Coordinates of C-alpha atoms in Angstrom, one line a residue:
M1 CA 13.9 173.0 123.5
A2 CA 10.2 173.5 123.5
E3 CA 8.0 170.4 124.0
L4 CA 5.0 169.7 121.8
A5 CA 2.4 169.0 124.4
A6 CA -0.6 168.3 122.1
V7 CA -1.8 168.3 118.5
I8 CA -5.5 169.2 118.3
A9 CA -7.8 169.4 115.3
S10 CA -11.5 170.3 115.3
T11 CA -14.3 172.0 113.4
H12 CA -15.1 175.6 114.3
H13 CA -18.9 176.0 114.3
P14 CA -19.5 179.7 114.9
F15 CA -22.9 179.1 116.5
Y16 CA -21.5 177.0 119.4
Y17 CA -21.0 180.1 121.7
R18 CA -24.7 181.2 121.1
A19 CA -26.1 177.7 121.5
S20 CA -24.2 176.9 124.7
T21 CA -25.1 180.1 126.4
A22 CA -28.7 180.2 125.4
T23 CA -31.4 179.5 128.0
G24 CA -35.0 178.6 128.1
A25 CA -36.9 178.5 124.8
D26 CA -33.9 179.9 123.0
R27 CA -31.8 176.9 123.8
P28 CA -31.6 174.4 120.9
P29 CA -32.5 170.9 121.6
F30 CA -29.0 169.6 120.7
A31 CA -27.2 172.1 122.9
D32 CA -26.7 169.9 126.0
E33 CA -25.1 167.0 124.1
W34 CA -22.9 169.5 122.2
V35 CA -21.8 171.2 125.5
A36 CA -21.0 167.7 127.1
K37 CA -18.8 166.7 124.2
I38 CA -17.1 170.1 124.1
E39 CA -16.3 169.8 127.9
R40 CA -14.7 166.4 127.4
F41 CA -12.8 167.7 124.4
R42 CA -11.6 170.7 126.5
E43 CA -10.2 168.5 129.1
T44 CA -7.8 167.0 126.5
L45 CA -6.1 170.4 126.1
T46 CA -6.2 171.1 129.9
A47 CA -4.5 167.8 130.6
A48 CA -1.6 168.8 128.3
E49 CA -0.8 171.8 130.4
P50 CA 0.3 174.1 127.5
D51 CA 2.0 177.4 127.9
V52 CA 1.6 178.5 124.3
L53 CA -0.9 177.8 121.5
V54 CA -0.1 177.8 117.8
M55 CA -3.5 178.4 116.2
V56 CA -4.1 177.3 112.6
G57 CA -7.1 178.7 110.8
S58 CA -8.3 180.6 107.8
D59 CA -9.5 184.1 107.4
H60 CA -13.0 184.2 106.1
F61 CA -12.3 187.2 103.7
H62 CA -12.4 189.6 106.7
Q63 CA -8.8 191.0 106.5
L64 CA -7.4 189.0 103.6
W65 CA -9.0 189.6 100.1
L66 CA -8.4 189.1 96.5
D67 CA -6.1 192.1 96.4
N68 CA -3.5 190.4 98.8
M69 CA -4.2 186.7 99.4
P70 CA -1.2 184.9 101.0
Q71 CA -1.2 181.1 100.8
F72 CA 0.2 180.7 104.5
L73 CA 0.6 183.7 106.9
V74 CA 1.9 183.9 110.4
G75 CA 0.6 186.6 112.8
K76 CA 3.5 188.3 114.8
A77 CA 2.3 190.8 117.3
P78 CA 2.1 191.2 121.1
F79 CA -1.7 191.3 121.0
F80 CA -4.4 190.3 118.5
D81 CA -7.9 191.9 118.4
A82 CA -10.4 189.3 117.6
N83 CA -13.8 188.8 115.9
W84 CA -15.3 191.2 113.3
H85 CA -18.6 193.1 113.5
N86 CA -20.5 190.6 111.3
E87 CA -19.4 187.8 113.5
E88 CA -20.7 189.6 116.6
R89 CA -24.0 190.4 114.8
E90 CA -24.6 187.0 113.1
F91 CA -23.1 184.5 115.6
G92 CA -23.2 186.5 118.8
L93 CA -19.4 186.1 119.3
P94 CA -17.7 188.4 121.9
R95 CA -14.9 190.8 121.1
M96 CA -11.6 189.4 122.3
T97 CA -8.1 190.5 122.8
L98 CA -5.6 187.7 122.8
R99 CA -1.8 187.9 123.7
G100 CA 0.8 187.0 121.0
E101 CA 3.9 184.9 121.5
E102 CA 6.2 187.0 119.3
D103 CA 9.4 185.0 119.9
L104 CA 7.8 181.8 118.7
A105 CA 6.3 183.6 115.7
A106 CA 9.7 185.0 114.8
H107 CA 11.2 181.6 115.1
I108 CA 8.5 179.9 112.9
L109 CA 9.1 182.7 110.2
R110 CA 12.9 182.3 110.2
D111 CA 12.9 178.5 110.5
G112 CA 10.1 178.3 107.9
L113 CA 12.3 180.1 105.3
D114 CA 15.1 177.7 106.1
R115 CA 12.7 174.8 105.5
D116 CA 11.6 176.0 102.1
F117 CA 8.3 177.6 103.4
D118 CA 8.3 181.3 102.4
L119 CA 5.6 182.2 105.0
A120 CA 4.1 185.6 104.9
F121 CA 3.6 187.6 108.1
S122 CA 1.5 190.4 109.5
N123 CA 2.2 192.6 112.5
E124 CA -1.4 194.0 112.4
L125 CA -3.6 190.9 112.1
R126 CA -7.2 190.8 113.4
I127 CA -8.3 187.3 113.8
D128 CA -11.7 185.8 113.1
H129 CA -13.8 182.9 114.3
S130 CA -11.6 180.1 112.7
I131 CA -9.3 180.8 115.7
T132 CA -11.6 182.3 118.3
C133 CA -14.1 179.5 118.2
P134 CA -11.5 176.8 119.3
I135 CA -10.3 179.3 121.9
I136 CA -13.9 179.5 123.2
T137 CA -14.4 175.8 123.1
L138 CA -10.9 174.6 124.3
R139 CA -9.6 177.5 126.5
P140 CA -12.5 179.8 127.3
E141 CA -10.3 181.7 129.8
A142 CA -8.3 183.0 126.7
D143 CA -5.3 183.3 129.0
L144 CA -2.5 181.8 126.9
P145 CA -0.4 183.5 124.2
I146 CA -0.9 182.4 120.7
V147 CA 0.7 182.3 117.3
P148 CA -1.9 182.5 114.6
V149 CA -1.2 180.7 111.3
Y150 CA -3.7 181.4 108.5
T151 CA -4.0 179.2 105.4
N152 CA -5.7 179.9 102.1
I153 CA -8.6 177.5 101.7
F154 CA -11.0 179.8 99.8
A155 CA -9.4 181.7 96.9
P156 CA -7.9 179.8 93.9
P157 CA -5.2 179.1 93.2
M158 CA -4.8 177.2 96.5
P159 CA -1.9 175.0 97.6
Q160 CA -2.2 171.3 96.9
P161 CA -3.4 169.2 99.8
K162 CA 0.1 167.6 100.1
R163 CA 1.5 171.1 100.8
F164 CA -0.8 171.4 103.8
V165 CA 0.5 168.1 105.1
Q166 CA 4.1 169.2 104.5
L167 CA 3.4 172.4 106.5
G168 CA 2.0 170.5 109.4
R169 CA 5.1 168.3 109.6
A170 CA 7.3 171.5 109.3
L171 CA 5.3 173.3 112.0
R172 CA 5.9 170.4 114.4
E173 CA 9.6 170.5 113.6
M174 CA 9.7 174.3 114.1
V175 CA 7.9 174.1 117.5
E176 CA 10.3 171.4 118.6
S177 CA 13.4 173.4 117.5
W178 CA 12.3 176.5 119.4
E179 CA 14.9 177.4 122.1
S180 CA 12.5 177.5 125.0
D181 CA 11.3 175.4 127.9
K182 CA 7.6 176.1 127.2
R183 CA 5.0 173.5 126.4
V184 CA 3.2 174.2 123.0
A185 CA 0.0 172.9 121.6
I186 CA -0.8 173.2 117.9
I187 CA -4.5 173.6 117.4
G188 CA -6.0 173.6 113.9
T189 CA -9.6 174.1 112.7
G190 CA -11.3 173.2 109.4
H191 CA -14.3 171.4 108.0
L192 CA -15.5 168.1 106.9
S193 CA -18.1 168.2 104.1
L194 CA -19.6 171.7 104.0
E195 CA -21.9 173.6 101.8
L196 CA -22.4 177.4 102.2
G197 CA -25.1 179.1 100.2
G198 CA -25.8 176.1 98.0
P199 CA -28.7 173.7 97.7
R200 CA -27.2 171.2 100.2
Q201 CA -26.5 173.7 103.0
F202 CA -29.4 172.9 105.3
G203 CA -29.9 169.2 104.9
E204 CA -30.5 166.7 107.7
H205 CA -26.8 165.9 107.8
G206 CA -23.7 167.4 106.4
P207 CA -23.8 167.5 102.5
D208 CA -21.8 164.3 102.1
P209 CA -22.0 161.8 105.0
E210 CA -19.9 159.2 103.1
F211 CA -17.0 161.7 102.8
D212 CA -17.4 162.6 106.5
R213 CA -17.2 159.0 107.4
K214 CA -14.0 158.5 105.5
A215 CA -12.5 161.8 106.6
V216 CA -13.0 160.9 110.3
E217 CA -11.3 157.5 109.8
W218 CA -8.4 159.0 107.9
I219 CA -7.8 161.5 110.7
A220 CA -8.4 159.2 113.7
S221 CA -6.1 156.5 112.2
G222 CA -3.5 158.9 110.9
D223 CA -3.8 157.6 107.4
I224 CA -2.1 160.4 105.5
E225 CA -1.2 158.2 102.6
G226 CA -4.8 157.0 102.1
C227 CA -6.1 160.4 102.4
L228 CA -3.7 161.9 99.9
A229 CA -4.5 159.1 97.5
E230 CA -8.2 160.2 97.3
V231 CA -8.2 164.0 98.2
T232 CA -7.3 166.5 95.5
L233 CA -8.2 170.2 95.0
E234 CA -10.8 168.9 92.4
S235 CA -12.3 166.2 94.5
L236 CA -13.0 168.6 97.3
H237 CA -15.6 170.3 95.3
H238 CA -17.8 167.3 95.3
P239 CA -18.6 166.8 99.0
G240 CA -19.7 170.6 99.3
N241 CA -18.6 173.9 98.0
A242 CA -16.7 174.8 101.2
T243 CA -15.0 171.5 101.7
H244 CA -11.5 172.8 101.0
G245 CA -11.3 173.6 104.6
F246 CA -10.6 169.9 105.1
M247 CA -7.1 170.7 104.1
D248 CA -6.5 172.3 107.5
F249 CA -7.4 168.9 109.0
M250 CA -4.7 167.4 106.7
L251 CA -2.3 170.0 107.9
M252 CA -3.0 168.7 111.5
M253 CA -2.5 165.1 110.4
G254 CA 0.9 166.1 109.1
A255 CA 1.7 167.7 112.6
A256 CA 0.5 164.5 114.4
G257 CA 2.5 162.2 112.1
E258 CA 1.8 159.4 109.6
G259 CA 0.1 156.4 111.2
Q260 CA -0.5 158.2 114.6
K261 CA -3.8 157.3 115.9
A262 CA -5.7 160.0 117.8
D263 CA -5.9 159.7 121.6
H264 CA -9.3 161.4 121.6
V265 CA -12.0 161.2 118.8
D266 CA -15.5 162.5 119.0
T267 CA -18.1 163.7 116.5
L268 CA -21.6 165.3 116.5
D269 CA -23.9 165.2 113.6
L270 CA -25.7 168.5 113.4
F271 CA -28.5 169.4 111.0
H272 CA -26.2 170.8 108.3
T273 CA -22.6 169.7 109.3
M274 CA -20.7 167.1 111.3
E275 CA -18.6 168.5 114.0
A276 CA -15.5 166.5 114.8
Y277 CA -12.9 166.7 117.5
F278 CA -9.4 165.0 117.7
T279 CA -6.4 165.1 120.1
W280 CA -3.0 163.6 119.9
Y281 CA -0.4 163.5 122.7
P282 CA 3.1 163.2 120.9
N283 CA 4.8 162.2 124.2
G284 CA 2.1 160.0 125.6
V285 CA -1.3 160.6 127.3
P286 CA -0.9 162.8 130.4
S287 CA -1.8 161.2 133.7
R288 CA -4.9 163.3 133.8
G289 CA -5.7 162.9 130.1
A290 CA -9.1 161.8 128.8
A291 CA -9.7 158.3 127.7
E292 CA -10.1 157.7 124.1
V293 CA -13.5 158.5 122.8
R294 CA -15.0 157.0 119.6
S295 CA -18.6 157.8 118.7

């Protein structure tokens, strides 16, 4: 059976690529620290030596709209075109083509149905920065096949937070039941507190530093029970109008397991959001793995 080599969760700031490649007067003052943190984070995936990446993200109303909004969708195709025109224009993101792992996608779809997850699928999915940003930060070579998994964190009615945790647990079981000798990393990206287009978007910190502090502790310690006790669809409106993306972090906590402490934890407080990076090694830290980082 396949081996789950790593579970990784992170934010997906679309300006990282531009900030990290800028030079001279165009390079922001926080870029060097950000790049150093990302390079340490990248090593946690490299050390896991994966063959395939299951990428959990959320379409930002690029391909999925209110006329057809699945709650959970799996991409099943030999190749995926990536990034959209507005992402190229606004964020400077490059166009990409990523290979798909159709056999694992088919297994997840079939096994998901058998585990009471009626997952939607698409054979013509174009992916956006929720998936390409972690590719850029963690595997800039973009040389590994992927299985994209999209979640609905934008358009009500949304699944309850507990359903995201359940899907994370199921995804791990699906990966570990795949008849293959390949090593698989599950990578998911979401948000801590986040405000988009509202009065708290461009504050000195993220819109709710106290929520961010609690969220990092929940994730780092694997406190799923404590997180579910406080986080609801209604409560996620309060830290910022786009904070429902935190449910993708909860999905990754489900994949890592209750009470599982992250092997790598790092954060960066930017001017309007806190970036956060977590890695778990289900089968122990690889010999070349990074030491635990807590900032």
